[in-house]
mmCIF file of C-alpha atoms in Angstrom:
data_model
loop_
_atom_site.group_PDB
_atom_site.id
_atom_site.type_symbol
_atom_site.label_atom_id
_atom_site.label_comp_id
_atom_site.label_asym_id
_atom_site.label_seq_id
_atom_site.Cartn_x
_atom_site.Cartn_y
_atom_site.Cartn_z
ATOM 1 C CA MET A 1 20.663 33.906 32.335
ATOM 2 C CA PRO A 2 17.321 34.353 34.237
ATOM 3 C CA SER A 3 14.713 31.764 33.401
ATOM 4 C CA THR A 4 11.179 32.164 32.047
ATOM 5 C CA THR A 5 8.322 30.409 33.839
ATOM 6 C CA GLN A 6 5.431 29.263 31.657
ATOM 7 C CA VAL A 7 1.960 29.163 33.256
ATOM 8 C CA GLU A 8 -1.649 29.693 32.317
ATOM 9 C CA VAL A 9 -2.281 32.367 34.969
ATOM 10 C CA VAL A 10 0.032 34.655 36.932
ATOM 11 C CA VAL A 11 -1.440 36.301 40.023
ATOM 12 C CA ILE A 12 0.313 39.433 41.272
ATOM 13 C CA GLY A 13 -0.250 40.125 44.968
ATOM 14 C CA ALA A 14 -0.560 37.434 47.628
ATOM 15 C CA GLY A 15 -2.972 38.970 50.113
ATOM 16 C CA LEU A 16 -6.391 37.437 50.756
ATOM 17 C CA ALA A 17 -7.673 37.839 47.181
ATOM 18 C CA GLY A 18 -4.490 36.736 45.409
ATOM 19 C CA THR A 19 -3.720 33.773 47.656
ATOM 20 C CA ALA A 20 -7.320 32.584 47.500
ATOM 21 C CA ALA A 21 -7.379 32.920 43.704
ATOM 22 C CA ALA A 22 -4.104 31.017 43.246
ATOM 23 C CA THR A 23 -5.326 28.235 45.538
ATOM 24 C CA VAL A 24 -8.703 27.813 43.835
ATOM 25 C CA LEU A 25 -7.137 27.799 40.361
ATOM 26 C CA ALA A 26 -4.383 25.325 41.288
ATOM 27 C CA ARG A 27 -6.862 22.940 42.897
ATOM 28 C CA ALA A 28 -8.806 23.009 39.634
ATOM 29 C CA GLY A 29 -5.688 21.856 37.794
ATOM 30 C CA ARG A 30 -4.601 25.198 36.347
ATOM 31 C CA SER A 31 -0.916 26.099 36.177
ATOM 32 C CA VAL A 32 -0.447 29.191 38.358
ATOM 33 C CA ALA A 33 2.377 31.473 39.445
ATOM 34 C CA LEU A 34 1.829 33.749 42.459
ATOM 35 C CA VAL A 35 4.084 36.795 42.829
ATOM 36 C CA ASP A 36 4.559 38.904 45.940
ATOM 37 C CA SER A 37 7.361 41.059 47.329
ATOM 38 C CA HIS A 38 7.172 39.351 50.759
ATOM 39 C CA ARG A 39 7.685 35.658 51.453
ATOM 40 C CA VAL A 40 5.817 36.102 54.745
ATOM 41 C CA PHE A 41 2.939 38.569 54.675
ATOM 42 C CA PRO A 42 3.791 41.420 57.085
ATOM 43 C CA PRO A 43 1.433 42.695 59.797
ATOM 44 C CA GLU A 44 -1.169 44.944 58.208
ATOM 45 C CA PHE A 45 -4.309 46.526 59.628
ATOM 46 C CA ARG A 46 -7.135 45.343 57.405
ATOM 47 C CA ALA A 47 -10.307 43.333 58.008
ATOM 48 C CA GLU A 48 -10.266 41.644 61.438
ATOM 49 C CA LYS A 49 -13.686 39.971 61.837
ATOM 50 C CA LEU A 50 -15.474 37.214 59.955
ATOM 51 C CA GLY A 51 -19.176 36.492 60.263
ATOM 52 C CA PRO A 52 -21.534 33.816 58.912
ATOM 53 C CA PRO A 53 -21.777 35.380 55.402
ATOM 54 C CA HIS A 54 -17.983 35.260 55.060
ATOM 55 C CA VAL A 55 -17.767 31.679 56.303
ATOM 56 C CA ALA A 56 -20.526 30.697 53.872
ATOM 57 C CA MET A 57 -18.336 31.971 51.027
ATOM 58 C CA LEU A 58 -15.070 30.514 52.300
ATOM 59 C CA GLU A 59 -16.522 27.010 52.583
ATOM 60 C CA PRO A 60 -17.336 26.342 48.896
ATOM 61 C CA LEU A 61 -13.945 27.830 47.964
ATOM 62 C CA GLY A 62 -12.316 25.202 50.178
ATOM 63 C CA LEU A 63 -10.666 27.872 52.346
ATOM 64 C CA ALA A 64 -12.773 27.852 55.523
ATOM 65 C CA ASP A 65 -10.860 25.295 57.588
ATOM 66 C CA THR A 66 -7.522 26.987 56.992
ATOM 67 C CA ALA A 67 -8.776 30.552 57.486
ATOM 68 C CA LEU A 68 -10.827 29.788 60.590
ATOM 69 C CA GLY A 69 -7.996 27.728 62.040
ATOM 70 C CA ALA A 70 -5.988 30.966 62.243
ATOM 71 C CA ALA A 71 -8.865 32.888 63.857
ATOM 72 C CA THR A 72 -10.476 33.070 67.307
ATOM 73 C CA ALA A 73 -14.063 31.859 67.672
ATOM 74 C CA ILE A 74 -16.606 34.240 69.245
ATOM 75 C CA ASP A 75 -20.059 33.053 70.323
ATOM 76 C CA SER A 76 -21.743 36.164 71.736
ATOM 77 C CA ILE A 77 -21.737 39.914 71.245
ATOM 78 C CA ASP A 78 -23.209 42.541 73.555
ATOM 79 C CA ILE A 79 -24.849 45.444 71.696
ATOM 80 C CA TYR A 80 -24.761 48.912 73.281
ATOM 81 C CA ARG A 81 -26.658 51.972 72.120
ATOM 82 C CA PHE A 82 -26.728 55.277 73.991
ATOM 83 C CA GLY A 83 -24.364 53.701 76.489
ATOM 84 C CA ARG A 84 -26.821 50.953 77.478
ATOM 85 C CA LEU A 85 -26.925 47.241 76.786
ATOM 86 C CA VAL A 86 -29.830 46.658 74.397
ATOM 87 C CA ALA A 87 -29.207 43.096 73.217
ATOM 88 C CA ARG A 88 -26.930 40.104 73.466
ATOM 89 C CA HIS A 89 -26.667 38.217 70.203
ATOM 90 C CA ARG A 90 -25.638 34.572 70.076
ATOM 91 C CA GLY A 91 -23.908 33.270 66.989
ATOM 92 C CA ARG A 92 -20.481 32.230 65.762
ATOM 93 C CA GLU A 93 -18.135 34.945 64.524
ATOM 94 C CA TYR A 94 -14.341 35.089 64.386
ATOM 95 C CA GLY A 95 -11.663 37.609 65.280
ATOM 96 C CA TYR A 96 -8.399 37.404 63.384
ATOM 97 C CA GLY A 97 -5.240 39.190 62.388
ATOM 98 C CA TYR A 98 -5.292 39.750 58.636
ATOM 99 C CA SER A 99 -1.677 38.666 58.189
ATOM 100 C CA ASP A 100 -2.286 35.526 60.298
ATOM 101 C CA VAL A 101 -5.064 34.356 57.979
ATOM 102 C CA VAL A 102 -3.173 35.279 54.807
ATOM 103 C CA ASN A 103 -0.047 33.428 55.968
ATOM 104 C CA ALA A 104 -2.137 30.402 56.938
ATOM 105 C CA LEU A 105 -3.709 30.362 53.459
ATOM 106 C CA ARG A 106 -0.268 30.697 51.877
ATOM 107 C CA GLY A 107 0.970 27.764 53.921
ATOM 108 C CA ALA A 108 -1.940 25.627 52.725
ATOM 109 C CA MET A 109 -1.572 26.419 49.005
ATOM 110 C CA PRO A 110 -1.191 23.414 46.706
ATOM 111 C CA ALA A 111 2.415 22.579 45.925
ATOM 112 C CA ALA A 112 1.582 23.201 42.266
ATOM 113 C CA VAL A 113 1.392 26.969 42.903
ATOM 114 C CA ASP A 114 4.727 28.482 41.842
ATOM 115 C CA PHE A 115 5.163 31.107 44.595
ATOM 116 C CA MET A 116 7.737 33.635 43.446
ATOM 117 C CA VAL A 117 9.082 36.301 45.800
ATOM 118 C CA GLY A 118 10.103 39.418 43.955
ATOM 119 C CA ARG A 119 9.171 42.876 42.762
ATOM 120 C CA VAL A 120 7.422 43.263 39.422
ATOM 121 C CA ALA A 121 9.484 45.524 37.151
ATOM 122 C CA GLY A 122 7.400 45.360 33.993
ATOM 123 C CA ILE A 123 4.334 43.876 32.290
ATOM 124 C CA GLU A 124 3.764 43.364 28.581
ATOM 125 C CA ALA A 125 0.101 42.642 27.968
ATOM 126 C CA GLY A 126 -1.839 41.930 24.816
ATOM 127 C CA PRO A 127 -4.614 39.796 23.322
ATOM 128 C CA GLY A 128 -2.379 36.729 23.220
ATOM 129 C CA LEU A 129 0.449 36.000 25.659
ATOM 130 C CA GLN A 130 1.367 38.171 28.674
ATOM 131 C CA THR A 131 4.872 38.615 30.067
ATOM 132 C CA VAL A 132 5.644 39.704 33.632
ATOM 133 C CA THR A 133 9.269 40.585 34.378
ATOM 134 C CA LEU A 134 10.650 40.715 37.915
ATOM 135 C CA ALA A 135 13.340 43.100 39.108
ATOM 136 C CA ASP A 136 15.923 40.267 39.274
ATOM 137 C CA GLY A 137 15.357 39.444 35.604
ATOM 138 C CA ARG A 138 13.113 36.407 36.004
ATOM 139 C CA ALA A 139 10.164 36.356 33.620
ATOM 140 C CA ILE A 140 6.732 34.745 33.662
ATOM 141 C CA ALA A 141 4.827 34.015 30.471
ATOM 142 C CA ALA A 142 1.084 33.521 30.996
ATOM 143 C CA ARG A 143 -2.185 33.725 29.156
ATOM 144 C CA LEU A 144 -3.699 35.919 31.892
ATOM 145 C CA VAL A 145 -2.442 38.355 34.528
ATOM 146 C CA VAL A 146 -4.607 38.678 37.656
ATOM 147 C CA VAL A 147 -3.853 41.861 39.608
ATOM 148 C CA ALA A 148 -4.648 41.382 43.301
ATOM 149 C CA THR A 149 -2.466 44.110 44.780
ATOM 150 C CA GLY A 150 -5.141 45.692 46.965
ATOM 151 C CA LEU A 151 -4.534 49.376 47.608
ATOM 152 C CA GLY A 152 -1.223 49.462 45.728
ATOM 153 C CA ASP A 153 -1.205 51.382 42.459
ATOM 154 C CA ALA A 154 2.186 50.511 40.922
ATOM 155 C CA ILE A 155 1.015 47.441 38.965
ATOM 156 C CA ARG A 156 -2.162 49.140 37.807
ATOM 157 C CA ARG A 157 -0.141 52.064 36.444
ATOM 158 C CA MET A 158 2.144 49.674 34.548
ATOM 159 C CA VAL A 159 -0.818 48.471 32.509
ATOM 160 C CA GLY A 160 -2.449 51.896 32.125
ATOM 161 C CA ILE A 161 -5.289 51.512 34.629
ATOM 162 C CA ALA A 162 -6.215 54.535 36.745
ATOM 163 C CA ARG A 163 -7.823 54.712 40.189
ATOM 164 C CA VAL A 164 -10.507 57.401 40.595
ATOM 165 C CA ASP A 165 -11.594 58.695 44.008
ATOM 166 C CA THR A 166 -15.372 58.766 44.304
ATOM 167 C CA ARG A 167 -15.108 60.014 47.887
ATOM 168 C CA LYS A 168 -11.755 61.044 49.312
ATOM 169 C CA ALA A 169 -11.336 60.693 53.102
ATOM 170 C CA HIS A 170 -14.616 58.808 53.425
ATOM 171 C CA SER A 171 -13.808 57.430 56.889
ATOM 172 C CA LEU A 172 -11.106 56.314 59.282
ATOM 173 C CA SER A 173 -10.568 52.853 60.746
ATOM 174 C CA LEU A 174 -8.609 52.717 63.995
ATOM 175 C CA GLY A 175 -7.252 49.473 65.422
ATOM 176 C CA PHE A 176 -5.682 48.970 68.851
ATOM 177 C CA ASP A 177 -5.350 46.507 71.716
ATOM 178 C CA LEU A 178 -6.811 46.933 75.179
ATOM 179 C CA ASP A 179 -4.422 46.482 78.081
ATOM 180 C CA ARG A 180 -5.899 43.392 79.736
ATOM 181 C CA PRO A 181 -6.312 39.821 78.478
ATOM 182 C CA ALA A 182 -9.572 39.085 76.701
ATOM 183 C CA TYR A 183 -10.786 36.821 79.524
ATOM 184 C CA ALA A 184 -10.566 39.736 82.007
ATOM 185 C CA TYR A 185 -13.539 41.572 80.456
ATOM 186 C CA PRO A 186 -17.168 40.945 81.484
ATOM 187 C CA PHE A 187 -18.218 40.167 77.901
ATOM 188 C CA GLU A 188 -16.949 37.988 75.092
ATOM 189 C CA SER A 189 -17.295 40.724 72.477
ATOM 190 C CA LEU A 190 -19.030 44.071 72.241
ATOM 191 C CA ALA A 191 -20.404 46.565 69.724
ATOM 192 C CA TYR A 192 -20.916 50.142 70.944
ATOM 193 C CA TYR A 193 -22.742 52.377 68.462
ATOM 194 C CA GLY A 194 -22.333 56.116 68.028
ATOM 195 C CA THR A 195 -25.106 58.555 68.817
ATOM 196 C CA GLY A 196 -25.410 59.911 65.294
ATOM 197 C CA TYR A 197 -23.920 63.237 66.369
ATOM 198 C CA ASP A 198 -20.371 62.202 67.297
ATOM 199 C CA ARG A 199 -19.113 61.182 63.807
ATOM 200 C CA VAL A 200 -18.826 57.592 65.030
ATOM 201 C CA ALA A 201 -20.148 54.531 63.209
ATOM 202 C CA TYR A 202 -19.335 52.091 66.008
ATOM 203 C CA LEU A 203 -16.662 50.537 68.198
ATOM 204 C CA THR A 204 -16.272 46.784 68.354
ATOM 205 C CA LEU A 205 -14.231 44.889 70.948
ATOM 206 C CA PHE A 206 -13.435 41.227 70.330
ATOM 207 C CA PRO A 207 -10.778 38.633 71.147
ATOM 208 C CA ILE A 208 -7.883 37.672 68.902
ATOM 209 C CA ARG A 209 -6.268 34.831 70.815
ATOM 210 C CA ASP A 210 -5.683 36.248 74.333
ATOM 211 C CA THR A 211 -5.833 39.903 73.279
ATOM 212 C CA MET A 212 -8.923 42.092 73.438
ATOM 213 C CA ARG A 213 -8.821 43.911 70.113
ATOM 214 C CA ALA A 214 -10.636 47.155 69.284
ATOM 215 C CA ASN A 215 -11.789 48.426 65.896
ATOM 216 C CA LEU A 216 -13.225 51.952 65.877
ATOM 217 C CA PHE A 217 -14.873 53.339 62.739
ATOM 218 C CA VAL A 218 -15.306 57.112 62.544
ATOM 219 C CA TYR A 219 -16.089 59.688 59.879
ATOM 220 C CA ARG A 220 -13.081 61.938 60.305
ATOM 221 C CA GLU A 221 -9.834 62.675 58.488
ATOM 222 C CA ALA A 222 -6.324 61.530 59.332
ATOM 223 C CA ASN A 223 -5.119 65.096 59.983
ATOM 224 C CA ASP A 224 -8.108 65.988 62.156
ATOM 225 C CA PRO A 225 -7.056 67.298 65.633
ATOM 226 C CA TRP A 226 -9.302 64.610 67.136
ATOM 227 C CA THR A 227 -7.330 61.920 65.303
ATOM 228 C CA ARG A 228 -4.026 63.290 66.576
ATOM 229 C CA ALA A 229 -5.438 63.380 70.109
ATOM 230 C CA PHE A 230 -6.578 59.777 69.786
ATOM 231 C CA ARG A 231 -3.135 58.641 68.662
ATOM 232 C CA GLN A 232 -1.497 60.403 71.606
ATOM 233 C CA ASN A 233 -4.029 59.567 74.342
ATOM 234 C CA PRO A 234 -6.307 56.794 73.070
ATOM 235 C CA ALA A 235 -7.842 55.701 76.386
ATOM 236 C CA GLU A 236 -8.632 59.257 77.459
ATOM 237 C CA THR A 237 -10.043 60.246 74.051
ATOM 238 C CA LEU A 238 -12.114 57.062 73.790
ATOM 239 C CA GLY A 239 -13.449 57.567 77.312
ATOM 240 C CA ALA A 240 -14.541 61.101 76.443
ATOM 241 C CA LEU A 241 -16.225 59.841 73.269
ATOM 242 C CA MET A 242 -18.011 56.963 75.031
ATOM 243 C CA PRO A 243 -18.355 57.922 78.710
ATOM 244 C CA ASN A 244 -19.977 54.658 79.824
ATOM 245 C CA LEU A 245 -17.389 52.419 78.180
ATOM 246 C CA GLY A 246 -14.952 52.411 81.096
ATOM 247 C CA GLY A 247 -17.654 51.141 83.436
ATOM 248 C CA ILE A 248 -18.758 48.494 80.955
ATOM 249 C CA CYS A 249 -15.187 47.257 80.571
ATOM 250 C CA GLY A 250 -14.308 47.463 84.240
ATOM 251 C CA GLY A 251 -11.619 50.017 83.436
ATOM 252 C CA LEU A 252 -10.300 51.312 80.140
ATOM 253 C CA GLY A 253 -6.681 51.116 79.060
ATOM 254 C CA VAL A 254 -4.904 50.802 75.715
ATOM 255 C CA ALA A 255 -1.693 48.862 75.100
ATOM 256 C CA GLY A 256 0.697 49.725 72.272
ATOM 257 C CA ARG A 257 0.202 52.034 69.340
ATOM 258 C CA VAL A 258 -2.989 52.924 67.539
ATOM 259 C CA GLN A 259 -3.148 51.887 63.878
ATOM 260 C CA VAL A 260 -5.004 54.369 61.683
ATOM 261 C CA ARG A 261 -6.191 53.514 58.183
ATOM 262 C CA PRO A 262 -7.760 56.284 56.081
ATOM 263 C CA ILE A 263 -10.487 55.009 53.776
ATOM 264 C CA ASP A 264 -11.099 56.445 50.309
ATOM 265 C CA LEU A 265 -13.890 55.127 48.098
ATOM 266 C CA THR A 266 -12.393 54.417 44.679
ATOM 267 C CA LEU A 267 -13.228 52.894 41.303
ATOM 268 C CA SER A 268 -10.993 51.770 38.466
ATOM 269 C CA GLN A 269 -10.872 53.559 35.136
ATOM 270 C CA GLY A 270 -9.578 52.122 31.869
ATOM 271 C CA HIS A 271 -9.617 48.593 33.314
ATOM 272 C CA ARG A 272 -10.974 46.790 30.262
ATOM 273 C CA ARG A 273 -7.587 45.679 28.963
ATOM 274 C CA ASP A 274 -6.232 42.771 26.966
ATOM 275 C CA GLY A 275 -4.755 40.043 29.137
ATOM 276 C CA VAL A 276 -5.173 41.726 32.552
ATOM 277 C CA VAL A 277 -7.973 41.511 35.118
ATOM 278 C CA LEU A 278 -8.362 43.238 38.503
ATOM 279 C CA VAL A 279 -9.775 41.471 41.552
ATOM 280 C CA GLY A 280 -10.870 42.674 45.000
ATOM 281 C CA ASP A 281 -9.592 46.023 46.269
ATOM 282 C CA ALA A 282 -7.429 46.389 43.169
ATOM 283 C CA PHE A 283 -10.690 47.005 41.290
ATOM 284 C CA CYS A 284 -12.575 49.154 43.803
ATOM 285 C CA THR A 285 -12.416 50.063 47.477
ATOM 286 C CA THR A 286 -15.288 50.451 49.921
ATOM 287 C CA CYS A 287 -15.664 51.299 53.600
ATOM 288 C CA PRO A 288 -15.001 48.482 56.108
ATOM 289 C CA ALA A 289 -17.570 49.768 58.630
ATOM 290 C CA PRO A 290 -20.590 47.984 57.048
ATOM 291 C CA GLY A 291 -18.609 44.718 57.050
ATOM 292 C CA VAL A 292 -19.079 43.868 53.361
ATOM 293 C CA GLY A 293 -15.503 44.190 52.079
ATOM 294 C CA VAL A 294 -14.383 40.582 52.578
ATOM 295 C CA LYS A 295 -17.622 39.315 51.064
ATOM 296 C CA ARG A 296 -17.027 41.497 47.999
ATOM 297 C CA VAL A 297 -13.468 40.185 47.614
ATOM 298 C CA LEU A 298 -14.536 36.551 47.952
ATOM 299 C CA THR A 299 -17.349 37.092 45.444
ATOM 300 C CA ASP A 300 -14.733 38.319 42.970
ATOM 301 C CA VAL A 301 -12.517 35.295 43.608
ATOM 302 C CA ASP A 302 -15.406 32.858 43.211
ATOM 303 C CA LEU A 303 -16.677 34.359 39.966
ATOM 304 C CA LEU A 304 -13.273 34.886 38.425
ATOM 305 C CA CYS A 305 -11.762 31.499 39.270
ATOM 306 C CA ASN A 306 -14.782 29.217 39.077
ATOM 307 C CA VAL A 307 -16.733 30.830 36.230
ATOM 308 C CA HIS A 308 -14.803 33.174 33.969
ATOM 309 C CA ILE A 309 -11.198 31.986 33.859
ATOM 310 C CA PRO A 310 -12.207 28.405 32.896
ATOM 311 C CA ARG A 311 -14.259 29.856 30.027
ATOM 312 C CA TRP A 312 -11.459 32.167 28.915
ATOM 313 C CA LEU A 313 -8.829 29.432 28.910
ATOM 314 C CA ALA A 314 -11.087 27.128 26.902
ATOM 315 C CA THR A 315 -10.615 29.232 23.757
ATOM 316 C CA PRO A 316 -7.618 31.002 22.188
ATOM 317 C CA GLY A 317 -6.792 34.625 22.989
ATOM 318 C CA MET A 318 -7.319 36.879 25.991
ATOM 319 C CA ASP A 319 -8.611 40.149 24.609
ATOM 320 C CA ALA A 320 -10.515 42.883 26.426
ATOM 321 C CA SER A 321 -13.892 41.563 25.303
ATOM 322 C CA LYS A 322 -13.254 38.356 27.242
ATOM 323 C CA ILE A 323 -12.087 40.251 30.317
ATOM 324 C CA GLY A 324 -15.165 42.478 30.168
ATOM 325 C CA ALA A 325 -17.439 39.515 30.858
ATOM 326 C CA PHE A 326 -16.122 39.394 34.434
ATOM 327 C CA TYR A 327 -16.670 43.094 35.086
ATOM 328 C CA ASP A 328 -20.160 42.847 33.585
ATOM 329 C CA ASP A 329 -21.166 39.719 35.508
ATOM 330 C CA PRO A 330 -24.468 40.581 37.269
ATOM 331 C CA ARG A 331 -23.291 39.054 40.545
ATOM 332 C CA LYS A 332 -20.129 41.145 40.533
ATOM 333 C CA VAL A 333 -21.960 44.301 39.526
ATOM 334 C CA GLU A 334 -24.460 43.840 42.357
ATOM 335 C CA SER A 335 -21.781 42.869 44.880
ATOM 336 C CA ASP A 336 -19.765 46.026 44.174
ATOM 337 C CA ALA A 337 -22.857 48.240 44.026
ATOM 338 C CA GLN A 338 -24.173 46.904 47.330
ATOM 339 C CA ALA A 339 -20.850 47.532 49.073
ATOM 340 C CA ILE A 340 -20.726 51.080 47.707
ATOM 341 C CA ARG A 341 -24.356 51.746 48.699
ATOM 342 C CA GLN A 342 -23.787 50.495 52.226
ATOM 343 C CA SER A 343 -20.596 52.536 52.538
ATOM 344 C CA GLU A 344 -22.420 55.721 51.552
ATOM 345 C CA PHE A 345 -25.544 54.941 53.583
ATOM 346 C CA SER A 346 -23.603 54.330 56.808
ATOM 347 C CA ARG A 347 -21.773 57.637 56.446
ATOM 348 C CA SER A 348 -24.908 59.593 55.612
ATOM 349 C CA MET A 349 -26.762 58.130 58.579
ATOM 350 C CA ALA A 350 -23.960 59.298 60.854
ATOM 351 C CA ILE A 351 -23.081 62.776 59.612
ATOM 352 C CA ASP A 352 -25.007 63.967 56.532
ATOM 353 C CA PRO A 353 -26.449 67.437 57.354
ATOM 354 C CA GLY A 354 -29.317 67.137 54.854
ATOM 355 C CA LEU A 355 -32.839 67.397 56.252
ATOM 356 C CA VAL A 356 -33.740 63.862 55.173
ATOM 357 C CA TRP A 357 -30.788 62.373 57.040
ATOM 358 C CA VAL A 358 -31.318 64.581 60.101
ATOM 359 C CA ALA A 359 -34.912 63.345 60.220
ATOM 360 C CA ARG A 360 -33.787 59.724 59.825
ATOM 361 C CA ARG A 361 -31.310 60.082 62.685
ATOM 362 C CA ALA A 362 -33.964 61.649 64.910
ATOM 363 C CA ARG A 363 -36.443 58.893 64.038
ATOM 364 C CA ASN A 364 -33.876 56.155 64.709
ATOM 365 C CA THR A 365 -32.935 57.742 68.022
ATOM 366 C CA LEU A 366 -36.574 57.813 69.166
ATOM 367 C CA VAL A 367 -37.262 54.267 67.973
ATOM 368 C CA ARG A 368 -34.154 52.818 69.608
ATOM 369 C CA LYS A 369 -34.660 54.650 72.884
ATOM 370 C CA GLY A 370 -38.284 53.520 72.929
ATOM 371 C CA ALA A 371 -37.276 49.926 72.244
ATOM 372 C CA ALA A 372 -34.671 50.102 75.010
ATOM 373 C CA LEU A 373 -37.304 51.364 77.493
ATOM 374 C CA VAL A 374 -39.674 48.552 76.503
ATOM 375 C CA ARG A 375 -36.916 45.952 77.009
ATOM 376 C CA GLN A 376 -35.980 47.518 80.335
ATOM 377 C CA ALA A 377 -39.612 47.505 81.498
ATOM 378 C CA GLY A 378 -40.011 43.901 80.394
ATOM 379 C CA ALA A 379 -36.904 42.863 82.307
ATOM 380 C CA SER A 380 -38.169 44.666 85.427
ATOM 381 C CA LEU A 381 -41.536 42.897 85.128
ATOM 382 C CA VAL A 382 -39.854 39.502 84.826
ATOM 383 C CA ARG A 383 -37.731 40.230 87.905
ATOM 384 C CA ALA A 384 -40.795 41.357 89.858
ATOM 385 C CA GLU A 385 -42.779 38.234 88.966
ATOM 386 C CA ALA A 386 -39.936 35.760 89.351
ATOM 387 C CA PRO A 387 -40.151 33.453 92.396
ATOM 388 C CA PRO A 388 -37.505 34.012 95.069
ATOM 389 C CA MET A 389 -34.349 31.949 94.659
ATOM 390 C CA THR A 390 -33.474 29.703 97.572
ATOM 391 C CA GLY A 391 -30.649 27.452 98.647
ATOM 392 C CA SER A 392 -27.357 27.349 96.776
ATOM 393 C CA SER A 393 -28.910 28.714 93.576
ATOM 394 C CA ALA A 394 -29.479 32.064 95.244
ATOM 395 C CA ARG A 395 -25.745 32.494 95.707
ATOM 396 C CA MET A 396 -24.745 31.648 92.116
#
């Protein structure tokens, strides 16, 4: 007869949010079961860059060393606007494969985490004890169910929580590899911004191990003829979109298939439930272009595991009024709102036909072109006033 596992918290979904939550809770001495349908997280096109704000959140969670150990360090990024180099920023960022980081975090989980591979067949939730049943008959009894299933809706539907689209087909994220090793390019990493009239947010090129990886963020739909053309002839379509890119890269080629991820902006509805809480993308989804998604997920994990769950477990019961304290936490409310605002702002700045946004784009174009001319003039003046180089230094 299948057994029943008794824990304080069961986390369903072992992506970034779920694995991080299980780790933080177990290190704090909580009994935790983590459920996922895959023992090894499969390749999946999700977030692929980490910056200082993300590292600053990973560190206090005790996850930075493991996550960054599976990533590739980047120390400079060349910024291009209107096809011209306008700045070179110095600072530590990281390129990574989402599944690489998730599997590294899984491998570093405390032994106390009961990692169970299986498909959830049913959930019985209430103000007291929760029961999660797997397809093979195993059961988990817990005081709290944490749903960290990302974009998946099956678990949410089981507990009566709906997902509402606030903007369908908000954007597209495209991921692909360039055809030469990362060291063969004349830059460490690059960000190439759209003109404001081409439906492009930006392209970023960065190393993941020896591969030069590309993430392109556009405001188009998956069935758009342009999207089909990009899938079929990515190098040619990218070259037409960004004519100077081939020269910057010293040649432009794409290796392998293009991964396309449509982005919908969504919110949860009916989520204030006894015994069940949503974390990360299971609660709401935002656009990855502004780069705030991972920060939002880690904010959820921090608040839920370090603030609210300890309080909830300290007293009997797990009714909806307890759960609501997490959703109403000012830090969470602001984190979600900021990510939504930035998602909408980035899109409007790129394609909104309203007069206000047209004027903003025109103003930004003039300001950026003017700044580029000033930088170019300053560089020319420095070159003109620089003393001639002699000896071996002149040949370097």
